[in-house]
PDB file of C-alpha atoms in Angstrom:
ATOM      1  CA  UNK C   1      -0.089  -4.208   7.969  1.00  0.00           C
ATOM      2  CA  UNK C   2      -2.168  -4.509   4.833  1.00  0.00           C
ATOM      3  CA  UNK C   3       0.372  -2.151   3.207  1.00  0.00           C
ATOM      4  CA  UNK C   4       3.462  -4.748   4.118  1.00  0.00           C
ATOM      5  CA  UNK C   5       1.326  -7.827   3.021  1.00  0.00           C
ATOM      6  CA  UNK C   6       0.790  -5.379  -0.540  1.00  0.00           C
ATOM      7  CA  UNK C   7       4.254  -4.666  -0.691  1.00  0.00           C
ATOM      8  CA  UNK C   8       4.718  -8.614  -0.325  1.00  0.00           C
ATOM      9  CA  UNK C   9       2.603  -9.268  -3.474  1.00  0.00           C
ATOM     10  CA  UNK C  10       4.982  -7.969  -5.645  1.00  0.00           C
ATOM     11  CA  UNK C  11       7.488 -10.554  -6.096  1.00  0.00           C
ATOM     12  CA  UNK C  12       4.577 -13.221  -6.628  1.00  0.00           C
ATOM     13  CA  UNK C  13       2.927 -11.187  -8.757  1.00  0.00           C
ATOM     14  CA  UNK C  14       5.751 -10.947 -11.026  1.00  0.00           C
ATOM     15  CA  UNK C  15       6.489 -14.342 -10.804  1.00  0.00           C
ATOM     16  CA  UNK C  16       3.149 -15.677 -11.054  1.00  0.00           C
ATOM     17  CA  UNK C  17       3.569 -13.046 -14.643  1.00  0.00           C
ATOM     18  CA  UNK C  18       6.786 -14.558 -15.890  1.00  0.00           C
ATOM     19  CA  UNK C  19       7.603 -18.110 -14.697  1.00  0.00           C
ATOM     20  CA  UNK C  20       4.291 -20.479 -14.843  1.00  0.00           C
ATOM     21  CA  UNK C  21       2.244 -17.116 -16.947  1.00  0.00           C
ATOM     22  CA  UNK C  22      -0.368 -18.043 -14.500  1.00  0.00           C
ATOM     23  CA  UNK C  23      -2.215 -15.002 -15.627  1.00  0.00           C
ATOM     24  CA  UNK C  24      -5.402 -15.636 -13.817  1.00  0.00           C
ATOM     25  CA  UNK C  25      -3.669 -16.249 -10.347  1.00  0.00           C
ATOM     26  CA  UNK C  26      -1.243 -13.160 -10.728  1.00  0.00           C
ATOM     27  CA  UNK C  27      -5.007 -11.057 -11.884  1.00  0.00           C
ATOM     28  CA  UNK C  28      -6.054 -12.561  -8.687  1.00  0.00           C
ATOM     29  CA  UNK C  29      -3.185 -11.155  -6.725  1.00  0.00           C
ATOM     30  CA  UNK C  30      -3.315  -7.511  -8.281  1.00  0.00           C
ATOM     31  CA  UNK C  31      -7.193  -7.661  -7.085  1.00  0.00           C
ATOM     32  CA  UNK C  32      -6.197  -8.473  -3.276  1.00  0.00           C
ATOM     33  CA  UNK C  33      -3.625  -5.378  -4.038  1.00  0.00           C
ATOM     34  CA  UNK C  34      -6.784  -2.666  -5.379  1.00  0.00           C
ATOM     35  CA  UNK C  35      -8.683  -4.107  -2.204  1.00  0.00           C
ATOM     36  CA  UNK C  36      -6.528  -4.215   0.151  1.00  0.00           C
ATOM     37  CA  UNK C  37      -5.470  -0.386  -1.085  1.00  0.00           C
ATOM     38  CA  UNK C  38      -8.945   0.536  -0.425  1.00  0.00           C
ATOM     39  CA  UNK C  39      -9.477  -1.277   2.824  1.00  0.00           C
ATOM     40  CA  UNK C  40      -6.099   0.246   4.049  1.00  0.00           C
ATOM     41  CA  UNK C  41      -6.988   4.098   4.043  1.00  0.00           C
ATOM     42  CA  UNK C  42     -10.450   2.895   5.292  1.00  0.00           C
ATOM     43  CA  UNK C  43      -9.394   1.492   8.146  1.00  0.00           C
ATOM     44  CA  UNK C  44      -6.867   4.632   9.119  1.00  0.00           C
ATOM     45  CA  UNK C  45      -9.469   7.524   8.282  1.00  0.00           C
ATOM     46  CA  UNK C  46     -12.238   5.249  10.236  1.00  0.00           C
ATOM     47  CA  UNK C  47      -9.873   4.520  13.844  1.00  0.00           C
ATOM     48  CA  UNK C  48      -7.449   7.248  12.767  1.00  0.00           C
ATOM     49  CA  UNK C  49      -4.530   5.371  12.496  1.00  0.00           C
ATOM     50  CA  UNK C  50      -2.819   7.808   9.864  1.00  0.00           C
ATOM     51  CA  UNK C  51       0.334   7.322   9.724  1.00  0.00           C
ATOM     52  CA  UNK C  52       3.738   9.029   8.099  1.00  0.00           C
ATOM     53  CA  UNK C  53       4.982   4.937   7.634  1.00  0.00           C
ATOM     54  CA  UNK C  54       1.138   4.465   6.052  1.00  0.00           C
ATOM     55  CA  UNK C  55       1.283   7.455   3.494  1.00  0.00           C
ATOM     56  CA  UNK C  56       4.921   6.601   2.497  1.00  0.00           C
ATOM     57  CA  UNK C  57       4.089   2.734   1.752  1.00  0.00           C
ATOM     58  CA  UNK C  58       0.930   3.537  -0.306  1.00  0.00           C
ATOM     59  CA  UNK C  59       2.100   5.150  -3.604  1.00  0.00           C
ATOM     60  CA  UNK C  60       5.309   3.383  -2.784  1.00  0.00           C
ATOM     61  CA  UNK C  61       3.158  -0.054  -3.619  1.00  0.00           C
ATOM     62  CA  UNK C  62       1.571   1.475  -5.962  1.00  0.00           C
ATOM     63  CA  UNK C  63       3.866   2.267  -8.572  1.00  0.00           C
ATOM     64  CA  UNK C  64       5.812  -0.983  -7.502  1.00  0.00           C
ATOM     65  CA  UNK C  65       2.896  -3.071  -8.985  1.00  0.00           C
ATOM     66  CA  UNK C  66       2.527  -0.722 -11.842  1.00  0.00           C
ATOM     67  CA  UNK C  67       5.961  -1.339 -12.901  1.00  0.00           C
ATOM     68  CA  UNK C  68       5.584  -5.149 -12.295  1.00  0.00           C
ATOM     69  CA  UNK C  69       3.088  -5.211 -14.269  1.00  0.00           C
ATOM     70  CA  UNK C  70       5.007  -2.938 -17.011  1.00  0.00           C
ATOM     71  CA  UNK C  71       7.772  -5.215 -16.913  1.00  0.00           C
ATOM     72  CA  UNK C  72       5.840  -8.647 -17.237  1.00  0.00           C
ATOM     73  CA  UNK C  73       3.560  -7.379 -19.888  1.00  0.00           C
ATOM     74  CA  UNK C  74       7.518  -6.065 -21.880  1.00  0.00           C
ATOM     75  CA  UNK C  75       9.437  -9.079 -21.154  1.00  0.00           C
ATOM     76  CA  UNK C  76       6.015 -11.348 -22.780  1.00  0.00           C
ATOM     77  CA  UNK C  77       5.527  -8.530 -25.739  1.00  0.00           C
ATOM     78  CA  UNK C  78       2.408  -7.413 -24.841  1.00  0.00           C
ATOM     79  CA  UNK C  79       3.422  -4.206 -24.964  1.00  0.00           C
ATOM     80  CA  UNK C  80       6.481  -2.152 -26.568  1.00  0.00           C
ATOM     81  CA  UNK C  81       9.165  -1.280 -24.107  1.00  0.00           C
ATOM     82  CA  UNK C  82       8.841   2.352 -24.850  1.00  0.00           C
ATOM     83  CA  UNK C  83       5.819   2.585 -22.576  1.00  0.00           C
ATOM     84  CA  UNK C  84       7.802   1.047 -19.857  1.00  0.00           C
ATOM     85  CA  UNK C  85      10.314   4.213 -20.275  1.00  0.00           C
ATOM     86  CA  UNK C  86       8.141   6.917 -20.279  1.00  0.00           C
ATOM     87  CA  UNK C  87       6.590   5.487 -16.886  1.00  0.00           C
ATOM     88  CA  UNK C  88       9.615   4.801 -15.660  1.00  0.00           C
ATOM     89  CA  UNK C  89      11.945   8.050 -16.443  1.00  0.00           C
ATOM     90  CA  UNK C  90       8.969   9.974 -14.850  1.00  0.00           C
ATOM     91  CA  UNK C  91       9.029   8.235 -11.341  1.00  0.00           C
ATOM     92  CA  UNK C  92      13.097   8.695 -11.568  1.00  0.00           C
ATOM     93  CA  UNK C  93      12.119  12.652 -11.971  1.00  0.00           C
ATOM     94  CA  UNK C  94      10.038  12.355  -9.172  1.00  0.00           C
ATOM     95  CA  UNK C  95      12.552   9.992  -6.552  1.00  0.00           C
ATOM     96  CA  UNK C  96      15.277  12.758  -7.921  1.00  0.00           C
ATOM     97  CA  UNK C  97      13.672  15.583  -6.795  1.00  0.00           C
ATOM     98  CA  UNK C  98      13.021  14.696  -2.847  1.00  0.00           C
ATOM     99  CA  UNK C  99      16.910  15.568  -1.759  1.00  0.00           C
ATOM    100  CA  UNK C 100      15.741  19.179  -2.944  1.00  0.00           C
ATOM    101  CA  UNK C 101      13.395  19.154  -0.765  1.00  0.00           C
ATOM    102  CA  UNK C 102      14.253  17.926   1.836  1.00  0.00           C
ATOM    103  CA  UNK C 103      16.656  20.541   1.433  1.00  0.00           C
ATOM    104  CA  UNK C 104      14.149  22.928   2.296  1.00  0.00           C
ATOM    105  CA  UNK C 105      12.762  21.171   4.794  1.00  0.00           C
ATOM    106  CA  UNK C 106      10.248  19.162   3.221  1.00  0.00           C
ATOM    107  CA  UNK C 107       9.039  15.489   3.279  1.00  0.00           C
ATOM    108  CA  UNK C 108       7.352  13.750  -0.531  1.00  0.00           C
ATOM    109  CA  UNK C 109       4.270  15.592  -1.720  1.00  0.00           C
ATOM    110  CA  UNK C 110       1.263  14.383  -0.937  1.00  0.00           C
ATOM    111  CA  UNK C 111      -0.970  12.793  -3.963  1.00  0.00           C
ATOM    112  CA  UNK C 112      -2.815  14.478  -5.605  1.00  0.00           C
ATOM    113  CA  UNK C 113      -5.987  13.601  -7.371  1.00  0.00           C
ATOM    114  CA  UNK C 114      -3.863  13.516 -10.996  1.00  0.00           C
ATOM    115  CA  UNK C 115      -1.420  11.098  -9.625  1.00  0.00           C
ATOM    116  CA  UNK C 116      -4.634   8.816  -7.713  1.00  0.00           C
ATOM    117  CA  UNK C 117      -6.925   8.827 -11.614  1.00  0.00           C
ATOM    118  CA  UNK C 118      -3.287   7.781 -13.358  1.00  0.00           C
ATOM    119  CA  UNK C 119      -2.765   4.321 -10.935  1.00  0.00           C
ATOM    120  CA  UNK C 120      -6.448   3.844 -11.184  1.00  0.00           C
ATOM    121  CA  UNK C 121      -6.204   3.793 -14.606  1.00  0.00           C
ATOM    122  CA  UNK C 122      -2.904   2.414 -15.384  1.00  0.00           C
ATOM    123  CA  UNK C 123      -4.014  -0.866 -13.109  1.00  0.00           C
ATOM    124  CA  UNK C 124      -7.002  -0.793 -14.673  1.00  0.00           C
ATOM    125  CA  UNK C 125      -5.342  -0.951 -18.599  1.00  0.00           C
ATOM    126  CA  UNK C 126      -2.906  -4.216 -17.243  1.00  0.00           C
ATOM    127  CA  UNK C 127      -5.494  -6.797 -16.815  1.00  0.00           C
ATOM    128  CA  UNK C 128      -7.063  -6.269 -19.650  1.00  0.00           C
ATOM    129  CA  UNK C 129      -3.476  -5.828 -21.807  1.00  0.00           C
ATOM    130  CA  UNK C 130      -3.216  -9.379 -20.089  1.00  0.00           C
ATOM    131  CA  UNK C 131      -6.451 -10.872 -21.185  1.00  0.00           C
ATOM    132  CA  UNK C 132      -6.118  -9.169 -24.766  1.00  0.00           C
ATOM    133  CA  UNK C 133      -3.528 -12.074 -25.414  1.00  0.00           C
ATOM    134  CA  UNK C 134      -5.728 -14.526 -25.967  1.00  0.00           C
ATOM    135  CA  UNK C 135      -7.045 -13.376 -28.947  1.00  0.00           C
ATOM    136  CA  UNK C 136     -11.312 -13.540 -30.289  1.00  0.00           C
ATOM    137  CA  UNK C 137     -13.677 -10.932 -29.595  1.00  0.00           C
ATOM    138  CA  UNK C 138     -13.282 -10.959 -25.887  1.00  0.00           C
ATOM    139  CA  UNK C 139      -9.530 -10.356 -26.318  1.00  0.00           C
ATOM    140  CA  UNK C 140     -10.199  -7.709 -29.318  1.00  0.00           C
ATOM    141  CA  UNK C 141     -12.528  -6.049 -26.971  1.00  0.00           C
ATOM    142  CA  UNK C 142     -10.054  -5.789 -24.290  1.00  0.00           C
ATOM    143  CA  UNK C 143      -7.028  -4.876 -26.220  1.00  0.00           C
ATOM    144  CA  UNK C 144      -8.524  -2.004 -27.271  1.00  0.00           C
ATOM    145  CA  UNK C 145     -10.136  -0.860 -23.920  1.00  0.00           C
ATOM    146  CA  UNK C 146      -6.407  -1.666 -21.645  1.00  0.00           C
ATOM    147  CA  UNK C 147      -4.880   0.113 -24.802  1.00  0.00           C
ATOM    148  CA  UNK C 148      -7.432   3.505 -24.428  1.00  0.00           C
ATOM    149  CA  UNK C 149      -6.773   3.235 -20.368  1.00  0.00           C
ATOM    150  CA  UNK C 150      -2.583   2.505 -20.796  1.00  0.00           C
ATOM    151  CA  UNK C 151      -2.605   5.599 -22.446  1.00  0.00           C
ATOM    152  CA  UNK C 152      -4.593   8.417 -20.738  1.00  0.00           C
ATOM    153  CA  UNK C 153      -2.978   6.797 -17.413  1.00  0.00           C
ATOM    154  CA  UNK C 154       0.253   7.487 -18.883  1.00  0.00           C
ATOM    155  CA  UNK C 155      -0.776  11.098 -19.871  1.00  0.00           C
ATOM    156  CA  UNK C 156      -2.857  11.597 -16.683  1.00  0.00           C
ATOM    157  CA  UNK C 157       0.628  10.446 -14.696  1.00  0.00           C
ATOM    158  CA  UNK C 158       3.253  12.789 -16.659  1.00  0.00           C
ATOM    159  CA  UNK C 159       0.582  15.833 -15.676  1.00  0.00           C
ATOM    160  CA  UNK C 160       0.043  14.668 -11.993  1.00  0.00           C
ATOM    161  CA  UNK C 161       4.433  14.873 -11.682  1.00  0.00           C
ATOM    162  CA  UNK C 162       3.581  18.590 -14.011  1.00  0.00           C
ATOM    163  CA  UNK C 163       0.966  19.687 -10.974  1.00  0.00           C
ATOM    164  CA  UNK C 164       4.273  18.389  -8.444  1.00  0.00           C
ATOM    165  CA  UNK C 165       7.008  20.344  -9.810  1.00  0.00           C
ATOM    166  CA  UNK C 166       4.928  23.014 -10.025  1.00  0.00           C
ATOM    167  CA  UNK C 167       3.449  23.029  -5.686  1.00  0.00           C
ATOM    168  CA  UNK C 168       7.518  21.872  -5.039  1.00  0.00           C
ATOM    169  CA  UNK C 169       8.387  25.154  -6.761  1.00  0.00           C
ATOM    170  CA  UNK C 170       6.543  26.979  -4.806  1.00  0.00           C
ATOM    171  CA  UNK C 171       7.313  25.265  -1.760  1.00  0.00           C
ATOM    172  CA  UNK C 172      10.991  26.307  -2.790  1.00  0.00           C
ATOM    173  CA  UNK C 173      10.655  29.855  -3.598  1.00  0.00           C
ATOM    174  CA  UNK C 174       8.338  30.141  -0.359  1.00  0.00           C
ATOM    175  CA  UNK C 175      11.535  28.587   1.832  1.00  0.00           C
ATOM    176  CA  UNK C 176      14.006  30.797  -0.330  1.00  0.00           C
ATOM    177  CA  UNK C 177      11.446  34.302   0.895  1.00  0.00           C
ATOM    178  CA  UNK C 178      11.670  32.925   4.520  1.00  0.00           C
ATOM    179  CA  UNK C 179      15.821  32.905   4.798  1.00  0.00           C
ATOM    180  CA  UNK C 180      16.371  36.340   3.167  1.00  0.00           C
ATOM    181  CA  UNK C 181      13.805  37.167   5.286  1.00  0.00           C
ATOM    182  CA  UNK C 182      15.786  35.829   8.140  1.00  0.00           C
ATOM    183  CA  UNK C 183      19.228  37.095   7.002  1.00  0.00           C
ATOM    184  CA  UNK C 184      18.611  40.944   7.911  1.00  0.00           C
ATOM    185  CA  UNK C 185      17.243  40.141  11.119  1.00  0.00           C
ATOM    186  CA  UNK C 186      19.890  38.677  12.226  1.00  0.00           C
ATOM    187  CA  UNK C 187      22.393  41.010  11.096  1.00  0.00           C
ATOM    188  CA  UNK C 188      20.170  43.899  12.675  1.00  0.00           C
ATOM    189  CA  UNK C 189      20.002  42.179  15.911  1.00  0.00           C
ATOM    190  CA  UNK C 190      23.826  41.605  15.762  1.00  0.00           C
ATOM    191  CA  UNK C 191      24.564  45.089  15.494  1.00  0.00           C
ATOM    192  CA  UNK C 192      22.555  46.312  17.537  1.00  0.00           C
ATOM    193  CA  UNK C 193      23.588  44.288  20.315  1.00  0.00           C
ATOM    194  CA  UNK C 194      26.662  46.659  21.439  1.00  0.00           C
ATOM    195  CA  UNK C 195      24.770  49.412  21.067  1.00  0.00           C
ATOM    196  CA  UNK C 196      22.645  51.980  23.471  1.00  0.00           C
ATOM    197  CA  UNK C 197      18.818  51.365  23.453  1.00  0.00           C
ATOM    198  CA  UNK C 198      19.687  47.649  22.240  1.00  0.00           C
ATOM    199  CA  UNK C 199      16.692  48.113  20.685  1.00  0.00           C
ATOM    200  CA  UNK C 200      17.497  46.644  17.072  1.00  0.00           C
ATOM    201  CA  UNK C 201      18.162  43.084  19.141  1.00  0.00           C
ATOM    202  CA  UNK C 202      13.987  42.955  19.482  1.00  0.00           C
ATOM    203  CA  UNK C 203      13.792  43.915  16.185  1.00  0.00           C
ATOM    204  CA  UNK C 204      16.561  40.877  15.154  1.00  0.00           C
ATOM    205  CA  UNK C 205      14.806  38.388  17.695  1.00  0.00           C
ATOM    206  CA  UNK C 206      11.465  39.054  15.608  1.00  0.00           C
ATOM    207  CA  UNK C 207      12.964  38.954  12.632  1.00  0.00           C
ATOM    208  CA  UNK C 208      14.488  35.032  13.394  1.00  0.00           C
ATOM    209  CA  UNK C 209      11.438  33.819  14.011  1.00  0.00           C
ATOM    210  CA  UNK C 210      10.324  33.308  10.286  1.00  0.00           C
ATOM    211  CA  UNK C 211      11.087  30.296   8.301  1.00  0.00           C
ATOM    212  CA  UNK C 212      11.355  26.647   8.310  1.00  0.00           C
ATOM    213  CA  UNK C 213      12.735  25.671  11.594  1.00  0.00           C
ATOM    214  CA  UNK C 214      10.637  29.210  13.635  1.00  0.00           C
ATOM    215  CA  UNK C 215       9.246  28.555  16.647  1.00  0.00           C
ATOM    216  CA  UNK C 216       5.089  28.576  17.269  1.00  0.00           C
ATOM    217  CA  UNK C 217       5.393  32.004  18.554  1.00  0.00           C
ATOM    218  CA  UNK C 218       6.653  33.760  15.126  1.00  0.00           C
ATOM    219  CA  UNK C 219       5.530  33.123  11.450  1.00  0.00           C
ATOM    220  CA  UNK C 220       5.926  29.065  10.769  1.00  0.00           C
ATOM    221  CA  UNK C 221       7.440  29.613   7.458  1.00  0.00           C
ATOM    222  CA  UNK C 222       6.752  27.183   4.892  1.00  0.00           C
ATOM    223  CA  UNK C 223       4.578  23.996   6.114  1.00  0.00           C
ATOM    224  CA  UNK C 224       5.570  20.628   7.559  1.00  0.00           C
ATOM    225  CA  UNK C 225       3.392  17.787   7.624  1.00  0.00           C
ATOM    226  CA  UNK C 226       3.882  14.560   9.666  1.00  0.00           C
ATOM    227  CA  UNK C 227       1.590  12.887   7.673  1.00  0.00           C
ATOM    228  CA  UNK C 228       1.881  13.437   3.825  1.00  0.00           C
ATOM    229  CA  UNK C 229       5.161  15.695   3.138  1.00  0.00           C
ATOM    230  CA  UNK C 230       4.743  18.818   1.970  1.00  0.00           C
ATOM    231  CA  UNK C 231       0.525  20.555   2.172  1.00  0.00           C
ATOM    232  CA  UNK C 232       0.779  24.167   0.727  1.00  0.00           C
ATOM    233  CA  UNK C 233      -0.760  23.881  -3.079  1.00  0.00           C
ATOM    234  CA  UNK C 234       1.043  25.219  -6.111  1.00  0.00           C
TER     235      UNK C 234
END
């Protein structure tokens, strides 16, 4: 429920920025989003209510708030368009990798520490950049600090994407090795089925137990996760 409330706050946040330009109300919505982000994770862990849906909604809400905030800043001329292009391009590449992972039997990769740090830096930078538009000493300090958070957060955002790519390649190689190990086993079992003694059939059955869809009696192959997607480290 908290995650859904956060998602419903995204269009409200963007409307407050663009239409009435009620920045302080918009910052209040952003503060609620940050508080609910911390609270839903704490409640899920304390009451053992973690779910796959929650694991998907949580990073989705963070990305939508980042997109909405950058869009509002670009439209109002606070930040240049290239900052939004750099952030959106990274997310487009991440979304494009999902069908490839799904082909090999994996869900979305779990959020790593670098990704969380990047999101935190970016979400800190946007309120400061809005305050920077008011001028004065406070505005100058907010502008410097906000841009520092924005540039550092963007760099870490792409670094996290690189870590996801390395992890995804590792999982794909693992799945391919399992497929190659399975293929000769099937051939051996089929050839030995009509042979006297049938000893090759047993070997074929043992070989078949390797891979993403293997039964629990054999090597489980590449890992699956019901909560966070793939769990193997790079």
